[in-house]
Amino acid sequence: MPGKHFLQFTDFSRDEYEHLFVRSRVLKDRLRRGELYQPLQGKTLAMIFEKSSTRTRVSFEAGMNQLGGHAMFLASKDTQLGRGEPIEDVARVIGRMCDVVMLRTYEQTIVDTFASYSKAPVINGLTNEYHPCQTLADIFTYIEHRGSIEGKTVAWIGDSNNISRTWLQAARIFNFKLRLACPKGYEMSVLDGIDYRGHFEQTHDPREATEGADLVSTDVCVSMGFERESLQRRVDFLSYKVTGELMKLADKDAVFMHCLPAHRGEEVDPDVLDGPQSIVWDEAENRMHTQKALIEYLLLGKIDN
Ligand code: CP
Ligand code: NVA
C-alpha cells in the first residue's frame, strides 16, 4: 500500500480494518507457535518520540524486529528536530532513508505536515488529538474477547482526550455507540467535521454512561502535554473514577479497558484494573500484533499467506 499513511482512525476503511484484524490474528498465532515470518528484512522503521512511551516504543521495536526489519529510536531532543530543524526538512530526509516512520508528538498538525513531506508512510504514534494505533489494538482486543463490536455500547469515563476522540472515530466506522461521561468544561470537541449523531452521547454522569454498557474504559485525567493543568484537573475529575460499584451498572459481560499507563486509585480503582473484567494486559500486548499487521499492510499491501 505505498503512499498511504495512518494519521487518524478515519484514514482507513472498515474493509481495511477487517483485513488488519485477520492479519493480526495470523501474526499473533504464528508468533505463539514460534514460527519465523520475516518479510521486512532490510527495511527500517524510524520512531521519533517527542513524548515519553513504554508500550508504543516496545511494541513497534519488538514487532519490527520480529518481521525481520530494524527499528530506530529517535528521541527528538537528541536530534536536530530538538534544536529547531524544520519538521518539513526532517521528514524529507528521514523519508528518503527509512521505509516507514512512526511519530509521537504534540499537535496533530505536526504529524500531518511530516506525512505530507515524507516519501515513506507515516504512522501517528499519539498526538494531543488522536491515538489511532491504540484504538486499532483496542477494537481487536474487544473482538478477541467478545466478538463483533457492532451495535455495542462503549462507556468512556473521564477526559475527552486523544484516546476517547479516536474511539469516537471508530464508533462510526464499526457502528457502535460511544457514551462519554466527563466533567463540565471538558466536553468532547469534534475536530474532523464528521457528524457523529447516532454514535455518540455525552453526559456529566458516569452512572448514566455506564448503565448497560458492553465495554467500560477510562484514561488518565492529565495527558502528556497538559501537565500545567494538573492541579485543577485532579480536582475536576475526582468523581470520574471507574470503581467496582460503577462496573456493576454495566452489562454483566462487560469488559474494562485502559490504554495504560494507569494510576490506580485515581481514574480507576485497583480492584477493577486488576479484576476479572479487566482485559488491559491483552490490550497492551495486542498493540504489537496489530501494529505488525499495520506495518505489513503499509509496506506490502494486502498479504494473505
Ligand atoms: N498506551 C500507550 O500508548 O502507552 P505508552 O505511552 O507507554 O506508549
Ligand atoms: N491520554 C494519554 C495517553 C497515553 C498513552 C496521553 O496522551 O498522555
PDB file of C-alpha atoms and ligand atoms in Angstrom:
ATOM      1  CA  MET A   1       0.000   0.000   0.000  1.00  0.00           C
ATOM      2  CA  PRO A   2       2.745   2.501  -0.916  1.00  0.00           C
ATOM      3  CA  GLY A   3       1.852   6.112  -0.290  1.00  0.00           C
ATOM      4  CA  LYS A   4      -0.687   5.508   2.461  1.00  0.00           C
ATOM      5  CA  HIS A   5      -0.317   6.979   5.949  1.00  0.00           C
ATOM      6  CA  PHE A   6      -2.087   6.164   9.245  1.00  0.00           C
ATOM      7  CA  LEU A   7      -2.595   9.560  10.879  1.00  0.00           C
ATOM      8  CA  GLN A   8      -6.171   9.318  12.122  1.00  0.00           C
ATOM      9  CA  PHE A   9      -8.532   6.392  12.543  1.00  0.00           C
ATOM     10  CA  THR A  10     -10.641   7.735   9.667  1.00  0.00           C
ATOM     11  CA  ASP A  11      -7.729   7.183   7.256  1.00  0.00           C
ATOM     12  CA  PHE A  12      -8.704   3.508   6.864  1.00  0.00           C
ATOM     13  CA  SER A  13     -11.992   1.930   5.796  1.00  0.00           C
ATOM     14  CA  ARG A  14     -13.922  -0.783   7.621  1.00  0.00           C
ATOM     15  CA  ASP A  15     -12.714  -3.206   4.966  1.00  0.00           C
ATOM     16  CA  GLU A  16      -9.080  -2.292   5.627  1.00  0.00           C
ATOM     17  CA  TYR A  17      -9.591  -2.769   9.371  1.00  0.00           C
ATOM     18  CA  GLU A  18     -11.186  -6.181   8.815  1.00  0.00           C
ATOM     19  CA  HIS A  19      -8.065  -7.115   6.846  1.00  0.00           C
ATOM     20  CA  LEU A  20      -5.780  -5.824   9.631  1.00  0.00           C
ATOM     21  CA  PHE A  21      -7.686  -7.838  12.240  1.00  0.00           C
ATOM     22  CA  VAL A  22      -7.349 -11.035  10.199  1.00  0.00           C
ATOM     23  CA  ARG A  23      -3.629 -10.387   9.793  1.00  0.00           C
ATOM     24  CA  SER A  24      -3.183  -9.503  13.483  1.00  0.00           C
ATOM     25  CA  ARG A  25      -4.691 -12.887  14.370  1.00  0.00           C
ATOM     26  CA  VAL A  26      -2.455 -14.698  11.869  1.00  0.00           C
ATOM     27  CA  LEU A  27       0.695 -12.909  13.065  1.00  0.00           C
ATOM     28  CA  LYS A  28      -0.165 -13.396  16.739  1.00  0.00           C
ATOM     29  CA  ASP A  29      -0.782 -17.133  16.279  1.00  0.00           C
ATOM     30  CA  ARG A  30       2.368 -17.517  14.202  1.00  0.00           C
ATOM     31  CA  LEU A  31       4.477 -15.841  16.868  1.00  0.00           C
ATOM     32  CA  ARG A  32       2.950 -18.056  19.566  1.00  0.00           C
ATOM     33  CA  ARG A  33       3.875 -21.146  17.553  1.00  0.00           C
ATOM     34  CA  GLY A  34       7.434 -19.829  17.330  1.00  0.00           C
ATOM     35  CA  GLU A  35       7.347 -19.589  13.526  1.00  0.00           C
ATOM     36  CA  LEU A  36       9.652 -17.044  11.917  1.00  0.00           C
ATOM     37  CA  TYR A  37       7.940 -14.638   9.500  1.00  0.00           C
ATOM     38  CA  GLN A  38      10.372 -12.007   8.262  1.00  0.00           C
ATOM     39  CA  PRO A  39       9.080 -10.291   5.122  1.00  0.00           C
ATOM     40  CA  LEU A  40      10.656  -6.947   6.114  1.00  0.00           C
ATOM     41  CA  GLN A  41      14.342  -7.890   6.023  1.00  0.00           C
ATOM     42  CA  GLY A  42      16.392  -4.860   5.056  1.00  0.00           C
ATOM     43  CA  LYS A  43      13.566  -2.431   5.966  1.00  0.00           C
ATOM     44  CA  THR A  44      13.905   0.292   8.600  1.00  0.00           C
ATOM     45  CA  LEU A  45      11.287   1.856  10.828  1.00  0.00           C
ATOM     46  CA  ALA A  46      12.211   5.275  12.253  1.00  0.00           C
ATOM     47  CA  MET A  47      10.459   6.035  15.544  1.00  0.00           C
ATOM     48  CA  ILE A  48      10.508   9.681  16.587  1.00  0.00           C
ATOM     49  CA  PHE A  49       9.426  10.421  20.137  1.00  0.00           C
ATOM     50  CA  GLU A  50       8.704  13.923  21.384  1.00  0.00           C
ATOM     51  CA  LYS A  51       6.866  12.455  24.411  1.00  0.00           C
ATOM     52  CA  SER A  52       7.571   9.507  26.731  1.00  0.00           C
ATOM     53  CA  SER A  53       6.478   5.973  25.937  1.00  0.00           C
ATOM     54  CA  THR A  54       6.742   2.386  27.099  1.00  0.00           C
ATOM     55  CA  ARG A  55       4.148   0.399  25.091  1.00  0.00           C
ATOM     56  CA  THR A  56       4.417   2.270  21.830  1.00  0.00           C
ATOM     57  CA  ARG A  57       8.186   2.100  21.679  1.00  0.00           C
ATOM     58  CA  VAL A  58       8.463  -1.522  22.773  1.00  0.00           C
ATOM     59  CA  SER A  59       5.601  -2.792  20.613  1.00  0.00           C
ATOM     60  CA  PHE A  60       6.904  -1.109  17.459  1.00  0.00           C
ATOM     61  CA  GLU A  61      10.505  -2.072  18.105  1.00  0.00           C
ATOM     62  CA  ALA A  62       9.798  -5.704  19.021  1.00  0.00           C
ATOM     63  CA  GLY A  63       7.244  -6.004  16.216  1.00  0.00           C
ATOM     64  CA  MET A  64       9.562  -4.629  13.540  1.00  0.00           C
ATOM     65  CA  ASN A  65      12.330  -6.924  14.767  1.00  0.00           C
ATOM     66  CA  GLN A  66      10.006  -9.943  14.561  1.00  0.00           C
ATOM     67  CA  LEU A  67       9.125  -9.025  10.964  1.00  0.00           C
ATOM     68  CA  GLY A  68      12.838  -9.117  10.096  1.00  0.00           C
ATOM     69  CA  GLY A  69      13.314  -5.353   9.921  1.00  0.00           C
ATOM     70  CA  HIS A  70      15.115  -2.812  12.065  1.00  0.00           C
ATOM     71  CA  ALA A  71      13.582  -0.146  14.306  1.00  0.00           C
ATOM     72  CA  MET A  72      15.478   3.057  15.041  1.00  0.00           C
ATOM     73  CA  PHE A  73      14.609   5.028  18.194  1.00  0.00           C
ATOM     74  CA  LEU A  74      14.976   8.793  17.865  1.00  0.00           C
ATOM     75  CA  ALA A  75      14.274  11.000  20.884  1.00  0.00           C
ATOM     76  CA  SER A  76      13.574  14.350  19.279  1.00  0.00           C
ATOM     77  CA  LYS A  77      15.643  16.180  21.907  1.00  0.00           C
ATOM     78  CA  ASP A  78      18.736  14.260  20.785  1.00  0.00           C
ATOM     79  CA  THR A  79      18.190  15.076  17.108  1.00  0.00           C
ATOM     80  CA  GLN A  80      18.300  18.337  15.174  1.00  0.00           C
ATOM     81  CA  LEU A  81      14.499  18.439  15.477  1.00  0.00           C
ATOM     82  CA  GLY A  82      15.053  19.331  19.123  1.00  0.00           C
ATOM     83  CA  ARG A  83      17.302  22.216  18.029  1.00  0.00           C
ATOM     84  CA  GLY A  84      14.732  23.684  15.687  1.00  0.00           C
ATOM     85  CA  GLU A  85      15.290  21.951  12.340  1.00  0.00           C
ATOM     86  CA  PRO A  86      12.009  22.352  10.425  1.00  0.00           C
ATOM     87  CA  ILE A  87       9.758  19.291  10.502  1.00  0.00           C
ATOM     88  CA  GLU A  88       9.434  19.504   6.698  1.00  0.00           C
ATOM     89  CA  ASP A  89      13.212  19.046   6.278  1.00  0.00           C
ATOM     90  CA  VAL A  90      13.414  16.232   8.810  1.00  0.00           C
ATOM     91  CA  ALA A  91      10.535  14.456   7.045  1.00  0.00           C
ATOM     92  CA  ARG A  92      12.196  14.777   3.632  1.00  0.00           C
ATOM     93  CA  VAL A  93      15.464  13.346   4.933  1.00  0.00           C
ATOM     94  CA  ILE A  94      14.129  10.504   7.096  1.00  0.00           C
ATOM     95  CA  GLY A  95      11.557   9.612   4.426  1.00  0.00           C
ATOM     96  CA  ARG A  96      14.422   9.028   1.955  1.00  0.00           C
ATOM     97  CA  MET A  97      16.439   6.814   4.306  1.00  0.00           C
ATOM     98  CA  CYS A  98      13.771   4.805   6.098  1.00  0.00           C
ATOM     99  CA  ASP A  99      10.872   2.727   4.803  1.00  0.00           C
ATOM    100  CA  VAL A 100       8.273   3.690   7.389  1.00  0.00           C
ATOM    101  CA  VAL A 101       8.132   6.325  10.126  1.00  0.00           C
ATOM    102  CA  MET A 102       6.296   6.422  13.451  1.00  0.00           C
ATOM    103  CA  LEU A 103       5.941   9.797  15.126  1.00  0.00           C
ATOM    104  CA  ARG A 104       4.728  10.593  18.662  1.00  0.00           C
ATOM    105  CA  THR A 105       4.309  14.314  19.095  1.00  0.00           C
ATOM    106  CA  TYR A 106       2.136  17.189  20.286  1.00  0.00           C
ATOM    107  CA  GLU A 107      -0.216  18.817  17.763  1.00  0.00           C
ATOM    108  CA  GLN A 108      -1.780  16.697  15.018  1.00  0.00           C
ATOM    109  CA  THR A 109      -0.608  19.332  12.512  1.00  0.00           C
ATOM    110  CA  ILE A 110       2.985  18.178  13.169  1.00  0.00           C
ATOM    111  CA  VAL A 111       2.300  14.597  12.118  1.00  0.00           C
ATOM    112  CA  ASP A 112       0.168  15.798   9.181  1.00  0.00           C
ATOM    113  CA  THR A 113       2.980  18.081   7.978  1.00  0.00           C
ATOM    114  CA  PHE A 114       5.561  15.326   8.419  1.00  0.00           C
ATOM    115  CA  ALA A 115       3.435  12.982   6.299  1.00  0.00           C
ATOM    116  CA  SER A 116       2.984  15.490   3.523  1.00  0.00           C
ATOM    117  CA  TYR A 117       6.785  15.790   3.126  1.00  0.00           C
ATOM    118  CA  SER A 118       7.721  12.140   3.703  1.00  0.00           C
ATOM    119  CA  LYS A 119       8.219   9.643   0.892  1.00  0.00           C
ATOM    120  CA  ALA A 120       7.775   6.874   3.450  1.00  0.00           C
ATOM    121  CA  PRO A 121       4.426   6.015   5.070  1.00  0.00           C
ATOM    122  CA  VAL A 122       3.878   7.770   8.397  1.00  0.00           C
ATOM    123  CA  ILE A 123       2.123   6.318  11.448  1.00  0.00           C
ATOM    124  CA  ASN A 124       0.696   8.500  14.212  1.00  0.00           C
ATOM    125  CA  GLY A 125       2.081   7.080  17.473  1.00  0.00           C
ATOM    126  CA  LEU A 126      -0.016   9.534  19.536  1.00  0.00           C
ATOM    127  CA  THR A 127      -0.725  13.236  19.245  1.00  0.00           C
ATOM    128  CA  ASN A 128      -2.647  15.580  21.544  1.00  0.00           C
ATOM    129  CA  GLU A 129      -5.692  14.896  19.391  1.00  0.00           C
ATOM    130  CA  TYR A 130      -5.574  11.207  18.371  1.00  0.00           C
ATOM    131  CA  HIS A 131      -4.022   7.804  19.107  1.00  0.00           C
ATOM    132  CA  PRO A 132      -5.152   5.553  16.227  1.00  0.00           C
ATOM    133  CA  CYS A 133      -2.717   2.683  16.976  1.00  0.00           C
ATOM    134  CA  GLN A 134      -4.258   2.363  20.435  1.00  0.00           C
ATOM    135  CA  THR A 135      -7.810   2.130  19.122  1.00  0.00           C
ATOM    136  CA  LEU A 136      -6.722  -0.376  16.484  1.00  0.00           C
ATOM    137  CA  ALA A 137      -5.445  -2.650  19.269  1.00  0.00           C
ATOM    138  CA  ASP A 138      -8.463  -1.915  21.471  1.00  0.00           C
ATOM    139  CA  ILE A 139     -11.060  -2.965  18.899  1.00  0.00           C
ATOM    140  CA  PHE A 140      -9.058  -6.087  18.037  1.00  0.00           C
ATOM    141  CA  THR A 141      -8.887  -6.934  21.753  1.00  0.00           C
ATOM    142  CA  TYR A 142     -12.627  -6.442  22.241  1.00  0.00           C
ATOM    143  CA  ILE A 143     -13.368  -8.700  19.259  1.00  0.00           C
ATOM    144  CA  GLU A 144     -10.926 -11.307  20.570  1.00  0.00           C
ATOM    145  CA  HIS A 145     -12.799 -11.446  23.903  1.00  0.00           C
ATOM    146  CA  ARG A 146     -16.403 -10.768  22.960  1.00  0.00           C
ATOM    147  CA  GLY A 147     -16.841 -10.956  19.174  1.00  0.00           C
ATOM    148  CA  SER A 148     -18.153  -8.142  16.967  1.00  0.00           C
ATOM    149  CA  ILE A 149     -18.331  -4.655  18.461  1.00  0.00           C
ATOM    150  CA  GLU A 150     -21.101  -3.636  16.052  1.00  0.00           C
ATOM    151  CA  GLY A 151     -24.210  -2.386  17.901  1.00  0.00           C
ATOM    152  CA  LYS A 152     -22.433  -2.381  21.279  1.00  0.00           C
ATOM    153  CA  THR A 153     -22.129   0.478  23.762  1.00  0.00           C
ATOM    154  CA  VAL A 154     -18.738   1.737  24.911  1.00  0.00           C
ATOM    155  CA  ALA A 155     -18.777   3.850  28.091  1.00  0.00           C
ATOM    156  CA  TRP A 156     -15.911   6.288  28.401  1.00  0.00           C
ATOM    157  CA  ILE A 157     -15.431   7.790  31.863  1.00  0.00           C
ATOM    158  CA  GLY A 158     -13.162  10.806  32.090  1.00  0.00           C
ATOM    159  CA  ASP A 159     -11.309  13.113  29.787  1.00  0.00           C
ATOM    160  CA  SER A 160     -12.359  13.804  26.203  1.00  0.00           C
ATOM    161  CA  ASN A 161      -8.802  13.381  25.052  1.00  0.00           C
ATOM    162  CA  ASN A 162      -6.778  11.759  22.258  1.00  0.00           C
ATOM    163  CA  ILE A 163      -7.935   8.249  23.206  1.00  0.00           C
ATOM    164  CA  SER A 164     -11.658   8.945  23.550  1.00  0.00           C
ATOM    165  CA  ARG A 165     -11.627  11.107  20.416  1.00  0.00           C
ATOM    166  CA  THR A 166     -10.198   8.187  18.458  1.00  0.00           C
ATOM    167  CA  TRP A 167     -12.808   5.853  19.964  1.00  0.00           C
ATOM    168  CA  LEU A 168     -15.390   8.253  18.563  1.00  0.00           C
ATOM    169  CA  GLN A 169     -13.931   7.961  15.071  1.00  0.00           C
ATOM    170  CA  ALA A 170     -14.051   4.181  15.439  1.00  0.00           C
ATOM    171  CA  ALA A 171     -17.701   4.257  16.589  1.00  0.00           C
ATOM    172  CA  ARG A 172     -18.876   5.429  13.187  1.00  0.00           C
ATOM    173  CA  ILE A 173     -16.655   3.041  11.238  1.00  0.00           C
ATOM    174  CA  PHE A 174     -17.662  -0.026  13.306  1.00  0.00           C
ATOM    175  CA  ASN A 175     -21.222   1.100  14.021  1.00  0.00           C
ATOM    176  CA  PHE A 176     -21.240   1.163  17.809  1.00  0.00           C
ATOM    177  CA  LYS A 177     -22.109   3.862  20.323  1.00  0.00           C
ATOM    178  CA  LEU A 178     -19.672   5.848  22.456  1.00  0.00           C
ATOM    179  CA  ARG A 179     -21.152   7.231  25.687  1.00  0.00           C
ATOM    180  CA  LEU A 180     -18.816   9.733  27.270  1.00  0.00           C
ATOM    181  CA  ALA A 181     -19.102  10.987  30.854  1.00  0.00           C
ATOM    182  CA  CYS A 182     -16.860  13.950  31.570  1.00  0.00           C
ATOM    183  CA  PRO A 183     -16.869  16.904  33.977  1.00  0.00           C
ATOM    184  CA  LYS A 184     -18.438  20.176  32.882  1.00  0.00           C
ATOM    185  CA  GLY A 185     -15.982  22.150  30.803  1.00  0.00           C
ATOM    186  CA  TYR A 186     -14.249  19.036  29.442  1.00  0.00           C
ATOM    187  CA  GLU A 187     -16.762  18.095  26.756  1.00  0.00           C
ATOM    188  CA  MET A 188     -15.614  16.463  23.545  1.00  0.00           C
ATOM    189  CA  SER A 189     -14.582  18.762  20.718  1.00  0.00           C
ATOM    190  CA  VAL A 190     -15.067  17.019  17.388  1.00  0.00           C
ATOM    191  CA  LEU A 191     -12.185  18.100  15.181  1.00  0.00           C
ATOM    192  CA  ASP A 192     -12.724  16.178  11.970  1.00  0.00           C
ATOM    193  CA  GLY A 193     -16.004  17.782  10.887  1.00  0.00           C
ATOM    194  CA  ILE A 194     -17.813  14.412  10.842  1.00  0.00           C
ATOM    195  CA  ASP A 195     -21.405  14.119  12.065  1.00  0.00           C
ATOM    196  CA  TYR A 196     -21.377  11.502  14.853  1.00  0.00           C
ATOM    197  CA  ARG A 197     -25.100  11.600  15.622  1.00  0.00           C
ATOM    198  CA  GLY A 198     -26.345   8.093  16.358  1.00  0.00           C
ATOM    199  CA  HIS A 199     -22.861   7.036  17.505  1.00  0.00           C
ATOM    200  CA  PHE A 200     -22.206   9.462  20.328  1.00  0.00           C
ATOM    201  CA  GLU A 201     -23.840  10.528  23.594  1.00  0.00           C
ATOM    202  CA  GLN A 202     -22.338  12.879  26.132  1.00  0.00           C
ATOM    203  CA  THR A 203     -23.269  13.271  29.797  1.00  0.00           C
ATOM    204  CA  HIS A 204     -21.735  14.530  33.033  1.00  0.00           C
ATOM    205  CA  ASP A 205     -22.967  11.484  34.947  1.00  0.00           C
ATOM    206  CA  PRO A 206     -20.661   8.406  34.946  1.00  0.00           C
ATOM    207  CA  ARG A 207     -23.554   6.188  36.113  1.00  0.00           C
ATOM    208  CA  GLU A 208     -25.714   7.197  33.175  1.00  0.00           C
ATOM    209  CA  ALA A 209     -22.867   6.495  30.741  1.00  0.00           C
ATOM    210  CA  THR A 210     -22.091   3.086  32.252  1.00  0.00           C
ATOM    211  CA  GLU A 211     -25.667   1.736  32.502  1.00  0.00           C
ATOM    212  CA  GLY A 212     -25.828  -1.447  30.397  1.00  0.00           C
ATOM    213  CA  ALA A 213     -22.502  -0.746  28.623  1.00  0.00           C
ATOM    214  CA  ASP A 214     -20.602  -3.619  26.965  1.00  0.00           C
ATOM    215  CA  LEU A 215     -17.190  -2.047  27.470  1.00  0.00           C
ATOM    216  CA  VAL A 216     -16.061   0.490  30.058  1.00  0.00           C
ATOM    217  CA  SER A 217     -12.885   2.461  29.535  1.00  0.00           C
ATOM    218  CA  THR A 218     -11.014   5.376  31.012  1.00  0.00           C
ATOM    219  CA  ASP A 219      -7.638   7.082  30.869  1.00  0.00           C
ATOM    220  CA  VAL A 220      -5.538   9.473  32.915  1.00  0.00           C
ATOM    221  CA  CYS A 221      -7.072  12.886  33.571  1.00  0.00           C
ATOM    222  CA  VAL A 222      -3.771  14.640  32.787  1.00  0.00           C
ATOM    223  CA  SER A 223      -2.420  13.663  29.385  1.00  0.00           C
ATOM    224  CA  MET A 224       1.152  14.344  28.300  1.00  0.00           C
ATOM    225  CA  GLY A 225       1.491  17.962  27.315  1.00  0.00           C
ATOM    226  CA  PHE A 226      -1.260  19.096  29.742  1.00  0.00           C
ATOM    227  CA  GLU A 227       0.816  18.922  32.925  1.00  0.00           C
ATOM    228  CA  ARG A 228       0.337  22.620  33.683  1.00  0.00           C
ATOM    229  CA  GLU A 229      -3.404  21.872  34.222  1.00  0.00           C
ATOM    230  CA  SER A 230      -2.643  19.024  36.674  1.00  0.00           C
ATOM    231  CA  LEU A 231      -3.831  20.582  39.923  1.00  0.00           C
ATOM    232  CA  GLN A 232      -7.161  21.769  38.525  1.00  0.00           C
ATOM    233  CA  ARG A 233      -7.796  18.555  36.618  1.00  0.00           C
ATOM    234  CA  ARG A 234      -7.209  16.341  39.654  1.00  0.00           C
ATOM    235  CA  VAL A 235      -9.975  18.248  41.425  1.00  0.00           C
ATOM    236  CA  ASP A 236     -12.354  18.372  38.459  1.00  0.00           C
ATOM    237  CA  PHE A 237     -12.080  14.618  37.713  1.00  0.00           C
ATOM    238  CA  LEU A 238     -12.457  13.394  41.325  1.00  0.00           C
ATOM    239  CA  SER A 239     -15.856  11.797  40.726  1.00  0.00           C
ATOM    240  CA  TYR A 240     -14.905  10.326  37.325  1.00  0.00           C
ATOM    241  CA  LYS A 241     -13.265   7.184  38.583  1.00  0.00           C
ATOM    242  CA  VAL A 242     -14.139   3.659  37.415  1.00  0.00           C
ATOM    243  CA  THR A 243     -14.979   1.810  40.639  1.00  0.00           C
ATOM    244  CA  GLY A 244     -16.261  -1.695  41.267  1.00  0.00           C
ATOM    245  CA  GLU A 245     -19.613  -0.156  42.133  1.00  0.00           C
ATOM    246  CA  LEU A 246     -19.756   1.673  38.793  1.00  0.00           C
ATOM    247  CA  MET A 247     -18.850  -1.527  36.902  1.00  0.00           C
ATOM    248  CA  LYS A 248     -21.917  -3.213  38.447  1.00  0.00           C
ATOM    249  CA  LEU A 249     -24.111  -0.897  36.351  1.00  0.00           C
ATOM    250  CA  ALA A 250     -22.575  -2.151  33.111  1.00  0.00           C
ATOM    251  CA  ASP A 251     -23.709  -5.312  31.325  1.00  0.00           C
ATOM    252  CA  LYS A 252     -22.763  -8.446  33.280  1.00  0.00           C
ATOM    253  CA  ASP A 253     -20.421  -9.465  30.419  1.00  0.00           C
ATOM    254  CA  ALA A 254     -18.817  -6.019  30.166  1.00  0.00           C
ATOM    255  CA  VAL A 255     -15.051  -5.740  29.903  1.00  0.00           C
ATOM    256  CA  PHE A 256     -12.811  -3.000  31.267  1.00  0.00           C
ATOM    257  CA  MET A 257     -10.081  -1.437  29.127  1.00  0.00           C
ATOM    258  CA  HIS A 258      -7.400   1.195  29.747  1.00  0.00           C
ATOM    259  CA  CYS A 259      -4.692   2.207  27.280  1.00  0.00           C
ATOM    260  CA  LEU A 260      -2.169   2.424  30.171  1.00  0.00           C
ATOM    261  CA  PRO A 261      -0.214   3.788  31.952  1.00  0.00           C
ATOM    262  CA  ALA A 262      -2.856   3.712  34.703  1.00  0.00           C
ATOM    263  CA  HIS A 263      -2.956   5.457  38.053  1.00  0.00           C
ATOM    264  CA  ARG A 264      -4.607   3.072  40.474  1.00  0.00           C
ATOM    265  CA  GLY A 265      -6.925   4.940  42.801  1.00  0.00           C
ATOM    266  CA  GLU A 266      -7.159   7.998  40.523  1.00  0.00           C
ATOM    267  CA  GLU A 267      -9.107   7.242  37.314  1.00  0.00           C
ATOM    268  CA  VAL A 268      -9.633   3.553  38.171  1.00  0.00           C
ATOM    269  CA  ASP A 269      -9.757   1.518  41.347  1.00  0.00           C
ATOM    270  CA  PRO A 270      -7.232  -1.331  41.694  1.00  0.00           C
ATOM    271  CA  ASP A 271      -9.999  -3.952  42.056  1.00  0.00           C
ATOM    272  CA  VAL A 272     -11.264  -3.006  38.568  1.00  0.00           C
ATOM    273  CA  LEU A 273      -7.906  -2.677  36.809  1.00  0.00           C
ATOM    274  CA  ASP A 274      -6.668  -5.938  38.343  1.00  0.00           C
ATOM    275  CA  GLY A 275     -10.086  -7.589  38.473  1.00  0.00           C
ATOM    276  CA  PRO A 276     -11.786 -10.290  36.387  1.00  0.00           C
ATOM    277  CA  GLN A 277     -13.431  -7.932  33.880  1.00  0.00           C
ATOM    278  CA  SER A 278     -10.157  -6.202  33.020  1.00  0.00           C
ATOM    279  CA  ILE A 279      -8.519  -7.111  29.708  1.00  0.00           C
ATOM    280  CA  VAL A 280      -5.839  -4.424  29.868  1.00  0.00           C
ATOM    281  CA  TRP A 281      -2.845  -6.766  29.558  1.00  0.00           C
ATOM    282  CA  ASP A 282      -4.172  -8.372  26.390  1.00  0.00           C
ATOM    283  CA  GLU A 283      -4.959  -4.851  25.187  1.00  0.00           C
ATOM    284  CA  ALA A 284      -1.344  -3.789  25.759  1.00  0.00           C
ATOM    285  CA  GLU A 285       0.111  -6.919  24.122  1.00  0.00           C
ATOM    286  CA  ASN A 286      -2.152  -6.502  21.114  1.00  0.00           C
ATOM    287  CA  ARG A 287      -0.513  -3.162  20.348  1.00  0.00           C
ATOM    288  CA  MET A 288       2.367  -5.230  18.979  1.00  0.00           C
ATOM    289  CA  HIS A 289       0.332  -7.714  16.928  1.00  0.00           C
ATOM    290  CA  THR A 290      -1.941  -5.091  15.365  1.00  0.00           C
ATOM    291  CA  GLN A 291       0.943  -2.722  14.570  1.00  0.00           C
ATOM    292  CA  LYS A 292       2.804  -5.565  12.861  1.00  0.00           C
ATOM    293  CA  ALA A 293      -0.265  -6.041  10.683  1.00  0.00           C
ATOM    294  CA  LEU A 294      -0.380  -2.287  10.077  1.00  0.00           C
ATOM    295  CA  ILE A 295       3.279  -2.049   9.007  1.00  0.00           C
ATOM    296  CA  GLU A 296       2.937  -5.128   6.824  1.00  0.00           C
ATOM    297  CA  TYR A 297      -0.081  -3.540   5.111  1.00  0.00           C
ATOM    298  CA  LEU A 298       1.574  -0.136   4.662  1.00  0.00           C
ATOM    299  CA  LEU A 299       4.725  -1.677   3.149  1.00  0.00           C
ATOM    300  CA  LEU A 300       3.490  -4.776   1.337  1.00  0.00           C
ATOM    301  CA  GLY A 301      -0.235  -4.247   0.767  1.00  0.00           C
ATOM    302  CA  LYS A 302      -2.830  -6.957   1.387  1.00  0.00           C
ATOM    303  CA  ILE A 303      -0.957 -10.178   2.143  1.00  0.00           C
ATOM    304  CA  ASP A 304      -2.896 -13.376   2.692  1.00  0.00           C
ATOM    305  CA  ASN A 305      -0.287 -16.022   3.438  1.00  0.00           C
TER     306      ASN A 305
HETATM  307  N1   CP B   1      -0.811   3.309  25.612  1.00  0.00           N
HETATM  308  C1   CP B   1       0.365   3.845  25.206  1.00  0.00           C
HETATM  309  O1   CP B   1       0.476   4.411  24.115  1.00  0.00           O
HETATM  310  O2   CP B   1       1.374   3.681  26.098  1.00  0.00           O
HETATM  311  P1   CP B   1       2.821   4.373  26.054  1.00  0.00           P
HETATM  312  O3   CP B   1       2.626   5.825  26.364  1.00  0.00           O
HETATM  313  O4   CP B   1       3.598   3.641  27.094  1.00  0.00           O
HETATM  314  O5   CP B   1       3.398   4.196  24.681  1.00  0.00           O
HETATM  315  N1  NVA B   2      -4.067  10.324  27.042  1.00  0.00           N
HETATM  316  C1  NVA B   2      -2.760   9.852  27.399  1.00  0.00           C
HETATM  317  C2  NVA B   2      -2.490   8.548  26.733  1.00  0.00           C
HETATM  318  C3  NVA B   2      -1.128   7.950  26.999  1.00  0.00           C
HETATM  319  C4  NVA B   2      -0.915   6.679  26.235  1.00  0.00           C
HETATM  320  C5  NVA B   2      -1.715  10.881  26.994  1.00  0.00           C
HETATM  321  O1  NVA B   2      -1.840  11.457  25.898  1.00  0.00           O
HETATM  322  O2  NVA B   2      -0.798  11.133  27.766  1.00  0.00           O
END
